[in-house]
XYZ file of C-alpha atoms in Angstrom:
746
model
C 105.509 69.414 98.760
C 107.738 66.416 98.109
C 110.379 68.674 96.670
C 110.356 70.859 99.954
C 110.503 67.637 102.097
C 113.563 66.381 100.087
C 115.430 69.726 100.706
C 114.381 69.590 104.411
C 115.891 66.025 104.622
C 119.205 67.185 102.904
C 119.528 70.127 105.387
C 118.839 67.634 108.373
C 121.701 65.402 107.144
C 124.145 68.587 107.390
C 124.556 69.337 103.737
C 123.274 72.900 104.026
C 121.280 75.317 106.151
C 117.492 74.652 105.481
C 116.804 78.303 104.578
C 119.660 78.244 102.047
C 118.488 74.894 100.565
C 114.769 76.135 100.388
C 115.838 79.332 98.694
C 117.837 77.516 96.098
C 115.016 74.991 95.487
C 112.575 77.832 94.656
C 115.189 79.579 92.512
C 115.494 76.781 90.166
C 112.345 77.311 88.397
C 112.215 79.821 85.429
C 109.433 82.281 84.760
C 107.268 79.809 82.642
C 107.673 76.954 85.185
C 106.576 79.343 87.958
C 103.472 80.303 86.183
C 102.599 76.670 85.367
C 103.143 75.516 89.025
C 101.122 78.629 90.310
C 98.223 77.694 88.166
C 98.323 74.097 89.185
C 98.729 75.210 92.952
C 95.591 77.586 92.508
C 93.529 75.085 90.596
C 94.256 72.118 92.864
C 91.485 72.592 95.350
C 88.948 72.657 92.568
C 90.379 69.676 90.982
C 90.256 67.736 94.077
C 86.775 68.849 94.812
C 85.753 67.544 91.298
C 87.485 64.163 91.763
C 85.860 63.721 95.333
C 82.662 64.632 93.560
C 83.095 61.995 90.857
C 83.691 59.224 93.419
C 80.743 60.188 95.458
C 82.551 60.837 98.698
C 80.002 62.105 101.238
C 80.163 65.584 102.763
C 82.061 65.019 105.928
C 85.049 63.166 104.372
C 85.024 65.421 101.426
C 85.398 68.580 103.476
C 87.963 67.169 105.751
C 90.114 66.098 102.876
C 89.725 69.590 101.306
C 90.639 71.433 104.490
C 93.597 69.064 105.003
C 94.679 69.885 101.186
C 94.124 73.724 101.857
C 96.307 73.473 105.057
C 99.067 72.008 102.899
C 98.898 74.495 100.131
C 99.259 77.201 102.960
C 102.324 75.563 104.232
C 103.700 75.391 100.786
C 103.011 79.056 100.247
C 104.694 79.956 103.721
C 107.691 77.949 102.509
C 107.762 80.149 99.317
C 107.328 83.310 101.578
C 110.414 82.493 103.753
C 112.410 81.740 100.573
C 111.621 85.168 99.293
C 112.666 86.612 102.703
C 115.920 84.743 102.652
C 116.835 86.102 99.037
C 117.076 89.591 100.424
C 120.552 90.979 101.521
C 121.601 90.000 105.040
C 123.686 92.975 105.390
C 127.363 93.646 106.377
C 129.649 91.189 108.242
C 128.880 93.144 111.472
C 125.083 92.939 111.029
C 125.611 89.216 110.342
C 127.723 88.823 113.362
C 125.048 90.438 115.620
C 122.138 88.319 114.052
C 124.343 85.184 114.597
C 124.646 86.012 118.312
C 120.835 86.414 118.525
C 120.110 83.289 116.484
C 122.477 81.274 118.629
C 121.039 82.442 121.918
C 117.308 82.090 120.769
C 117.789 78.570 119.500
C 119.886 77.404 122.388
C 117.159 78.703 124.935
C 114.349 77.099 122.712
C 115.979 73.824 122.750
C 116.596 73.731 126.561
C 113.023 75.286 127.309
C 111.119 72.847 125.061
C 113.128 69.802 126.025
C 111.841 70.591 129.484
C 108.304 71.223 128.487
C 108.140 68.056 126.229
C 109.411 65.930 129.243
C 106.560 67.306 131.380
C 104.176 66.717 128.590
C 105.247 63.028 128.498
C 104.557 62.742 132.201
C 101.019 64.288 131.789
C 100.248 62.246 128.791
C 100.753 59.143 130.852
C 98.515 60.473 133.671
C 95.790 61.355 131.121
C 96.022 57.743 129.518
C 95.812 56.279 133.179
C 92.820 58.275 133.976
C 90.956 57.476 130.893
C 91.947 53.704 131.137
C 90.724 53.497 134.724
C 87.111 54.931 134.166
C 84.063 53.729 132.391
C 83.973 54.333 128.595
C 81.154 56.761 127.400
C 77.878 55.193 126.657
C 77.218 54.168 123.046
C 73.595 54.447 121.665
C 74.187 51.144 119.767
C 72.455 50.435 116.358
C 73.602 50.505 112.924
C 76.558 52.883 112.038
C 77.724 53.147 115.707
C 81.009 51.983 117.383
C 81.539 51.522 121.006
C 84.810 53.091 122.131
C 86.556 51.065 124.977
C 88.329 52.612 127.929
C 91.636 51.379 126.340
C 90.812 53.003 122.991
C 90.010 56.195 124.764
C 93.133 55.973 126.770
C 95.204 55.585 123.472
C 93.324 58.377 121.577
C 93.756 60.909 124.403
C 97.388 60.163 124.935
C 98.414 60.417 121.385
C 96.218 63.400 120.719
C 97.817 65.102 123.792
C 101.229 64.391 122.586
C 100.358 65.532 118.976
C 98.959 68.763 120.300
C 102.170 69.421 122.294
C 104.518 68.753 119.333
C 102.271 70.862 117.006
C 102.152 73.838 119.436
C 105.986 73.497 119.957
C 106.610 73.525 116.142
C 104.485 76.665 115.800
C 106.415 78.394 118.357
C 109.712 77.249 116.706
C 108.612 78.300 113.186
C 107.820 81.858 114.315
C 111.162 82.301 116.137
C 113.146 80.560 113.259
C 112.069 83.142 110.738
C 112.400 86.130 113.194
C 115.992 85.461 113.924
C 116.901 85.396 110.135
C 114.547 88.232 108.970
C 115.916 90.715 111.549
C 119.365 91.509 109.973
C 117.673 91.698 106.401
C 115.293 94.321 107.652
C 118.292 96.421 108.818
C 120.214 95.828 105.597
C 117.061 97.027 103.621
C 116.747 100.034 105.828
C 119.912 101.374 104.055
C 118.275 101.411 100.671
C 114.400 101.642 101.036
C 111.974 102.280 103.646
C 109.235 100.263 101.845
C 111.474 97.183 101.597
C 112.402 97.251 105.173
C 108.630 97.363 106.198
C 107.501 94.729 103.879
C 110.239 92.405 104.847
C 109.411 92.794 108.561
C 105.680 92.239 107.809
C 106.342 89.340 105.578
C 108.385 87.673 108.389
C 105.320 88.272 110.698
C 103.087 86.876 107.984
C 105.243 83.676 107.813
C 104.856 82.985 111.597
C 101.010 83.494 111.364
C 100.157 81.523 108.359
C 102.179 78.551 109.401
C 100.387 78.864 112.840
C 96.850 78.735 111.601
C 97.635 76.348 108.630
C 99.194 73.898 111.225
C 96.102 74.138 113.295
C 93.865 73.205 110.310
C 96.223 70.426 109.326
C 96.481 69.005 112.798
C 92.794 69.036 113.447
C 91.785 67.829 110.076
C 94.325 65.251 110.031
C 93.447 63.920 113.405
C 89.760 63.930 112.432
C 90.543 61.970 109.315
C 92.631 59.427 110.926
C 89.991 58.898 113.692
C 87.103 58.805 111.178
C 89.032 55.963 109.197
C 89.755 53.912 112.272
C 86.315 53.990 113.550
C 84.841 53.265 110.066
C 87.066 50.240 109.791
C 85.665 48.899 112.928
C 82.177 48.681 111.483
C 80.625 45.571 109.918
C 81.057 45.518 106.170
C 78.386 47.782 104.224
C 77.699 50.259 107.155
C 78.765 53.868 107.228
C 79.959 55.466 110.447
C 77.150 57.884 111.620
C 78.421 58.820 115.054
C 80.622 61.772 113.591
C 79.842 63.991 116.641
C 81.870 61.519 118.781
C 85.148 62.348 116.929
C 85.708 66.001 118.492
C 85.451 64.594 121.937
C 88.240 61.926 121.111
C 90.337 65.044 119.999
C 90.089 66.819 123.310
C 93.648 65.692 124.313
C 94.977 67.703 121.357
C 93.651 70.909 122.683
C 94.984 70.114 126.326
C 98.426 69.316 124.781
C 98.560 72.531 122.831
C 97.471 74.571 125.842
C 99.926 72.822 128.220
C 102.885 73.773 126.041
C 101.526 77.255 125.324
C 101.305 78.017 128.893
C 104.841 77.009 129.741
C 106.095 78.584 126.490
C 104.592 81.889 127.296
C 105.475 81.683 130.876
C 109.298 80.715 130.358
C 109.727 82.907 127.342
C 107.890 85.840 129.087
C 110.154 85.410 132.113
C 113.296 85.467 129.748
C 112.116 88.415 127.805
C 111.242 90.735 130.649
C 114.025 89.714 132.874
C 116.481 90.456 130.115
C 114.793 93.644 129.111
C 114.631 94.988 132.663
C 118.166 93.937 133.391
C 119.630 95.414 130.206
C 117.702 98.684 130.559
C 118.422 99.172 134.300
C 122.099 98.375 133.887
C 122.598 100.387 130.715
C 120.466 103.279 130.942
C 120.372 103.797 134.592
C 123.611 102.477 136.033
C 125.984 103.178 133.119
C 124.206 105.943 131.228
C 124.553 104.337 127.756
C 121.941 104.180 125.127
C 119.516 101.288 124.515
C 120.918 98.276 122.417
C 124.496 99.781 122.975
C 127.083 97.090 122.201
C 129.226 97.920 125.344
C 126.240 96.307 127.444
C 126.937 92.640 127.964
C 123.106 92.014 128.560
C 122.006 93.556 125.195
C 122.075 90.416 123.179
C 119.991 88.597 125.911
C 117.555 91.426 125.666
C 117.332 91.085 121.789
C 117.151 87.158 122.129
C 114.085 87.765 124.604
C 112.091 89.351 121.861
C 112.224 86.095 119.836
C 111.672 83.581 122.547
C 108.918 85.376 124.351
C 107.112 87.890 121.915
C 107.480 85.588 118.935
C 107.836 81.818 119.879
C 105.656 82.128 123.135
C 102.958 84.237 121.350
C 102.738 81.774 118.446
C 102.213 78.727 120.792
C 99.601 80.753 122.734
C 97.588 81.742 119.451
C 98.015 78.181 118.168
C 96.427 76.907 121.493
C 93.587 79.537 121.335
C 92.715 78.547 117.666
C 92.905 74.857 118.317
C 90.816 75.257 121.525
C 88.316 77.387 119.634
C 87.869 74.957 116.744
C 87.454 71.828 118.960
C 85.029 73.508 121.227
C 83.046 74.929 118.580
C 82.879 71.557 116.887
C 81.524 70.008 120.169
C 79.015 72.768 120.476
C 77.798 72.546 116.744
C 77.562 68.652 117.086
C 75.722 68.845 120.384
C 73.266 71.561 118.810
C 72.593 69.373 115.578
C 71.982 66.307 117.658
C 69.409 68.167 119.969
C 67.774 69.641 117.007
C 67.469 66.376 115.283
C 69.386 67.280 112.220
C 70.119 64.689 109.557
C 73.509 63.388 108.995
C 74.792 65.813 106.436
C 73.446 68.946 108.091
C 74.920 67.855 111.521
C 78.234 67.303 109.839
C 78.026 70.883 108.263
C 77.434 72.485 111.550
C 80.284 70.599 113.197
C 82.815 71.376 110.549
C 81.945 75.007 110.194
C 84.879 76.096 112.427
C 87.397 74.501 109.940
C 85.778 76.455 107.023
C 86.331 79.733 109.102
C 90.023 79.311 109.395
C 90.390 78.399 105.705
C 88.669 81.570 104.879
C 91.052 83.424 107.476
C 94.167 82.274 105.554
C 92.703 83.452 102.232
C 91.377 86.846 103.498
C 94.489 87.697 105.379
C 96.726 86.742 102.522
C 94.769 89.239 100.265
C 95.472 92.011 102.904
C 99.065 91.312 103.168
C 99.498 92.322 99.572
C 98.186 95.813 100.571
C 100.883 96.377 103.098
C 103.234 98.537 101.188
C 104.153 102.189 100.986
C 106.317 104.712 98.679
C 109.787 103.200 97.971
C 112.870 105.189 98.662
C 114.601 106.808 101.536
C 112.862 109.793 103.074
C 116.052 111.363 104.352
C 117.831 111.307 101.164
C 115.046 112.215 98.677
C 113.728 115.693 98.975
C 110.725 114.767 96.693
C 109.659 111.679 98.762
C 106.923 113.722 100.599
C 105.390 112.811 103.988
C 106.547 109.500 105.513
C 103.583 107.119 105.973
C 103.456 105.655 109.440
C 104.002 101.965 109.423
C 101.005 101.260 111.530
C 98.752 103.194 108.942
C 100.285 101.160 106.300
C 99.288 97.704 108.304
C 95.803 98.969 109.070
C 95.126 99.624 105.376
C 96.107 96.159 104.659
C 93.911 95.015 107.543
C 90.872 96.768 106.120
C 91.285 94.939 102.933
C 91.564 91.611 104.899
C 88.630 92.423 106.960
C 86.536 93.088 103.962
C 87.527 89.941 102.244
C 86.985 88.009 105.632
C 83.466 89.302 106.001
C 82.522 88.390 102.336
C 83.977 84.983 103.035
C 82.145 84.486 106.305
C 78.965 85.195 104.752
C 79.573 82.737 101.844
C 80.541 79.958 103.982
C 77.640 80.646 106.440
C 75.204 80.338 103.314
C 76.935 77.066 102.235
C 77.184 75.379 105.681
C 74.376 76.541 107.921
C 71.086 75.993 105.953
C 68.170 78.296 106.713
C 70.004 79.639 109.828
C 72.964 81.099 107.789
C 71.938 84.859 108.081
C 71.577 84.989 111.787
C 74.882 83.364 112.241
C 76.612 85.249 109.659
C 75.541 88.310 111.681
C 76.974 86.687 114.699
C 80.268 86.346 112.756
C 80.160 89.937 111.782
C 79.742 90.828 115.536
C 83.036 88.835 116.305
C 84.879 90.797 113.471
C 83.698 94.124 114.861
C 84.857 93.020 118.297
C 88.255 92.149 116.768
C 88.592 95.539 115.329
C 87.436 97.354 118.523
C 89.925 95.646 120.591
C 92.722 96.530 118.402
C 91.739 100.053 118.437
C 91.081 100.204 122.218
C 94.562 98.551 122.923
C 96.005 101.058 120.560
C 94.289 103.987 122.321
C 95.822 102.931 125.754
C 99.397 102.058 124.490
C 100.200 104.431 121.599
C 102.332 107.384 122.287
C 99.906 109.542 120.098
C 96.963 109.184 122.502
C 95.951 110.685 125.906
C 96.666 107.688 128.248
C 100.378 107.403 127.409
C 100.754 111.280 127.285
C 99.105 111.305 130.898
C 101.788 108.945 132.129
C 104.511 111.093 130.372
C 103.147 114.297 132.049
C 102.985 112.505 135.410
C 106.728 111.652 135.140
C 107.761 115.241 135.414
C 106.977 115.024 139.217
C 108.883 111.762 139.898
C 108.769 108.066 139.891
C 105.895 107.621 142.321
C 103.335 109.772 140.125
C 104.643 107.826 137.093
C 103.757 104.464 138.824
C 100.367 105.892 140.118
C 99.378 107.117 136.464
C 100.484 103.890 134.854
C 98.347 101.775 137.310
C 95.374 103.910 136.638
C 95.796 103.676 132.959
C 96.016 99.880 133.290
C 93.005 99.451 135.444
C 90.888 101.909 133.435
C 91.777 100.010 130.307
C 89.956 96.835 131.388
C 86.545 98.682 131.139
C 85.903 99.163 127.520
C 87.054 95.548 126.355
C 84.835 94.006 128.846
C 81.866 96.077 127.934
C 82.502 95.130 124.287
C 82.823 91.291 125.137
C 79.631 91.457 127.182
C 77.708 93.105 124.485
C 79.031 90.806 121.808
C 78.193 87.688 123.768
C 74.866 88.586 124.654
C 73.938 90.010 121.176
C 75.259 87.039 119.535
C 73.402 84.735 121.827
C 70.018 86.546 121.099
C 70.869 86.502 117.355
C 71.491 82.810 117.589
C 68.136 82.404 119.028
C 66.527 84.107 116.029
C 67.992 81.210 113.933
C 64.818 79.122 114.332
C 66.673 76.125 115.565
C 64.880 74.331 118.339
C 64.892 70.803 120.162
C 62.125 68.334 120.279
C 60.221 70.225 123.018
C 60.155 73.337 120.898
C 62.639 75.349 122.953
C 64.938 77.570 121.112
C 68.612 76.363 121.325
C 70.597 78.287 118.698
C 71.869 80.918 121.070
C 74.998 79.245 122.515
C 76.134 78.442 118.970
C 75.661 82.009 118.065
C 78.356 82.922 120.679
C 80.656 80.166 119.069
C 80.106 81.882 115.657
C 80.917 85.389 117.227
C 84.209 83.811 118.485
C 84.907 82.400 115.022
C 84.261 85.929 113.652
C 87.296 87.124 115.707
C 89.446 84.639 114.165
C 88.350 85.314 110.594
C 91.351 87.632 110.018
C 93.516 85.969 112.716
C 96.551 85.557 110.263
C 96.731 89.060 109.499
C 96.481 90.220 113.281
C 99.087 87.530 114.175
C 101.433 88.966 111.333
C 101.288 92.261 113.195
C 102.362 90.554 116.345
C 105.349 88.772 114.375
C 106.356 92.102 113.028
C 107.192 93.570 116.403
C 110.020 91.507 117.542
C 111.607 91.607 114.083
C 111.319 95.282 113.968
C 112.911 95.412 117.520
C 115.765 93.167 116.551
C 116.420 95.279 113.397
C 116.876 98.385 115.483
C 119.154 96.600 117.966
C 121.372 95.159 115.166
C 121.549 98.671 113.467
C 122.816 100.241 116.855
C 125.166 97.411 117.561
C 126.639 97.263 114.098
C 127.141 101.142 114.112
C 124.903 101.917 111.102
C 124.205 105.567 110.105
C 121.685 107.751 111.720
C 119.379 107.283 108.570
C 119.241 103.599 109.048
C 118.460 104.081 112.703
C 115.720 106.448 111.829
C 113.774 103.952 109.769
C 114.464 101.077 112.224
C 113.302 103.267 115.142
C 109.998 104.048 113.331
C 109.547 100.378 112.727
C 110.493 99.562 116.325
C 108.171 102.161 117.816
C 105.187 100.740 115.738
C 106.317 97.234 116.649
C 105.904 98.002 120.417
C 102.216 99.105 119.647
C 101.465 96.086 117.352
C 102.804 93.529 120.046
C 100.363 95.099 122.648
C 97.509 95.144 120.087
C 97.978 91.545 119.322
C 98.277 90.729 123.009
C 94.913 92.383 123.479
C 93.415 90.635 120.742
C 94.793 87.218 122.079
C 93.272 88.084 125.539
C 89.934 88.903 123.780
C 89.789 85.927 121.502
C 90.762 83.608 124.464
C 88.062 85.022 126.541
C 85.570 84.401 123.914
C 86.821 80.818 123.390
C 86.676 80.113 127.194
C 83.149 80.873 127.141
C 82.732 78.041 124.646
C 84.976 75.739 126.759
C 82.704 76.156 129.729
C 79.753 74.754 127.732
C 81.988 71.988 125.940
C 83.046 70.981 129.375
C 79.484 70.596 130.726
C 78.722 68.777 127.499
C 81.508 66.263 127.875
C 80.524 65.633 131.595
C 76.867 64.887 130.457
C 78.249 62.555 127.764
C 80.289 60.642 130.369
C 78.066 60.794 133.392
C 74.665 59.036 133.406
C 73.394 61.916 135.525
C 73.175 65.325 133.825
C 73.453 68.889 134.818
C 73.078 72.108 132.853
C 73.219 74.915 135.647
C 75.975 75.761 138.133
C 74.569 77.262 141.330
C 77.116 79.562 142.853
C 75.084 79.836 146.157
C 76.107 76.325 146.942
C 78.862 76.903 149.423
C 81.335 74.381 147.809
C 80.782 75.758 144.510
C 81.387 79.242 145.683
C 84.517 78.226 147.419
C 85.657 76.494 144.107
C 85.302 79.828 142.297
C 87.156 81.689 144.983
C 90.025 79.279 144.724
C 89.947 79.785 140.961
C 90.339 83.655 141.299
C 93.087 83.148 144.019
C 95.094 80.993 141.698
C 95.195 83.999 139.168
C 96.727 86.354 141.814
C 99.120 83.798 143.052
C 100.248 82.790 139.448
C 100.783 86.456 138.638
C 102.715 87.122 141.845
C 104.996 84.135 141.116
C 105.494 85.120 137.512
C 106.509 88.739 138.629
C 108.919 87.346 141.204
C 110.471 85.091 138.657
C 111.197 88.186 136.317
C 112.572 90.142 139.290
C 114.908 87.213 140.424
C 116.167 86.555 136.820
C 116.687 90.321 136.132
C 118.797 90.648 139.416
C 121.106 87.748 138.263
C 121.700 89.724 134.970
C 122.302 92.986 136.782
C 124.728 91.347 139.186
C 126.592 89.664 136.165
C 126.777 92.897 134.099
C 128.084 94.860 137.079
C 130.740 92.170 137.715
C 131.990 92.307 134.061
C 132.075 96.299 134.167
C 134.123 95.931 137.497
C 136.488 93.299 136.153
C 136.874 95.097 132.843
C 136.720 98.871 133.203
C 137.668 99.324 129.495
C 134.359 97.993 128.400
C 132.425 101.290 128.935
C 135.152 102.970 126.725
C 134.536 100.567 124.024
C 137.780 98.647 124.641
C 137.314 94.826 124.893
C 134.482 92.416 124.174
C 131.641 92.008 126.592
C 130.820 88.232 127.350
C 127.262 88.227 125.808
C 127.087 84.622 125.863
C 127.243 84.323 129.775
C 124.351 86.919 130.218
C 122.233 84.776 127.723
C 123.089 81.642 129.721
C 122.042 83.349 133.098
C 118.757 84.412 131.854
C 117.980 81.128 130.060
C 118.696 79.033 133.358
C 116.728 81.565 135.351
C 113.655 81.437 132.979
C 113.772 77.541 132.973
C 114.095 77.389 136.717
C 111.406 80.020 137.505
C 108.785 78.846 135.125
C 108.090 75.561 136.856
C 106.342 76.683 140.007
C 103.673 78.960 138.477
C 103.332 76.554 135.568
C 102.461 73.503 137.814
C 100.133 75.713 139.852
C 97.893 76.446 136.920
C 97.897 72.772 135.803
C 97.571 71.145 139.328
C 95.265 73.430 141.123
C 92.000 72.533 139.214
C 92.981 68.701 139.220
C 93.506 68.858 143.174
C 90.482 70.843 143.741
C 88.322 68.596 141.546
C 89.522 65.527 143.344
C 88.910 66.920 146.914
C 85.266 68.020 146.025
C 84.489 64.940 144.017
C 85.045 62.733 147.204
C 83.560 65.333 149.382
C 80.434 64.893 147.091
C 80.767 61.127 147.302
C 80.485 61.467 151.233
C 77.461 63.716 150.988
C 75.702 61.856 148.323
C 76.221 64.711 145.848
C 77.331 62.887 142.712
C 78.256 65.674 140.414
C 79.633 68.094 143.089
C 83.433 67.890 141.876
C 82.322 68.707 138.154
C 80.258 71.603 139.424
C 83.029 73.109 141.621
C 85.548 72.725 138.776
C 83.114 74.764 136.512
C 82.900 77.509 139.167
C 86.779 77.256 139.445
C 87.016 77.742 135.510
C 84.506 80.513 135.300
C 85.919 82.549 138.257
C 89.579 81.948 137.256
C 88.894 82.980 133.642
C 86.902 86.088 134.630
C 89.665 87.193 137.001
C 92.287 86.138 134.342
C 90.623 88.318 131.530
C 90.777 91.409 133.729
C 94.271 90.759 135.101
C 95.637 90.084 131.468
C 94.012 93.250 130.259
C 95.333 95.378 133.090
C 98.980 93.903 132.754
C 99.060 94.029 128.967
C 97.690 97.590 128.423
C 99.447 99.216 131.651
C 102.741 97.575 130.691
C 102.316 98.586 126.964
C 101.545 102.246 128.081
C 104.518 102.401 130.260
C 106.812 100.913 127.457
């Protein structure tokens, strides 16, 4: 780890590009040294566990240190992966030139976009600190091993964790984009010599974005937990042990909000850029000029290729980082609340609370196993008569996914047995339900978006009679595609709830209380192979860029055949993983409702457990939540349209001013198109972004004071619950409709 940090420091001082420095660093080791270091690397968790056992570190601290250590190992492995990718041939000077354009445009937009996002994050961090500072601190039960947290301390914890979450989410997005803009030309170059090498390079690039994403989430949450634990322990009298461990996740809530804040703007700004550039480049190229996709004569083509990286890669990574972080924190809160109500002892309470971190450690290991099965027959199908049938890239990835799934299920059952005591089998089955939901979501999304299946063919068939029937068929497919996923989610949530009830966990009154945690476990089951699924997502933009580079650098048809095959599958994997993201986020949001109510009940002396939507104010809050989803979507669509118009007008101007461009004479001004879309993306993301952040805050304040006037103390909190429930339910349906309808049209 120290060696990698030194190389990073050298690259930051300008001596060499970090990728080159990293590759050279790993290349220094000979075969025997690599064997030695690999052995130490694999043995280190067991050695650490043994050392912690010798010094009698108790369970909570032991596991947090181990999960922190495992996340560092995963980050080291991701560094080795990217070094292996960078060893590959970057291709001809023409390929490198195109890739440099894409890299420059992507990193320029990222710097501008995230500069704006981090400034907004700073403003909101101050606001959050002010809110916590001006309200009463949460009540402390007192007694041995407890610490009273002041309003000032809550303010500082929340502000710092918010900024930390924002920075971690930004870094996860940047890491995904960073490898994508460097792997693309290497995939194109590999397509000249070997189909298998091109496929595995693209997938390994996606794997890097995925493993660094999940490892960073574990690193951040466990690191924050460790710091807070040490701080609170130091505030105890000498000789006492900190026992209020369930308080720590509540102090980390700011981290989840910071990650969510950045992810929303990253997806929004990146999405506007991606789609505006895509629409603009395709309309002006294919329709106006009648030239092929990714043709170098099109001034907007680089902006289109940049968009794949800033939206489908950086934005998607930040989004899934937020989903994983939110799921970990909300499940930790629910686990702690369950253990508290059930009267568990300290060690068992800790085990239930830290279980989500264990699941994601299993995810990294299981998915890494699956990655090694993503390979096919080497060689070039177009040149080798004896090659045989070409294996579809999606079939290759799904084979690896099945291995990852099998390893994930075994690992999930194992950690359930280790962490969850007598209730382990019921909860392991809940996790299995989540795993099945993940598999079904991917299959259903593929059914509605893959050209091999009936829905896409129905749209193709309807296109024979004109644009209007194409649009009608596409809308129909998108609307229909919401049915099966929602039925699956409903079935999964209710089944896991009832399975959780069979765990035998009850409160002091004898009431069964294990159901809600069962739904949390099902959500964790969806993430038990999250790294592999996210690898498929990262594969998409790399393959798309590789195809564009092949076209723009005038590669032979045999190269384009391979990159086209990868690109076609990349469109499906992007749609699949967006469907997975919607499903996992929907399951995680169900946990957030309960976590929100739990936090309100901790802060407020008056408790509530039921939200009555027949109360007029509560129903109106829900209606406002649903309305916000439609207005947000409208503003996002409008933003894409406005930005696309700017691109089209600029390309038309270039064609008019330089008629020789369409004849292949002269150089299009790619940079100007990139700058136009970047400015439009940054400008247009502010309005819908602020709507989603400010609408619940304003709604909450209005109904809070309406409740004060009427003597209804918790009216504001109940209205916000309805706002969140209705907006999430509407958002799930809208997201499924837009993702699957758009994927099918694409």
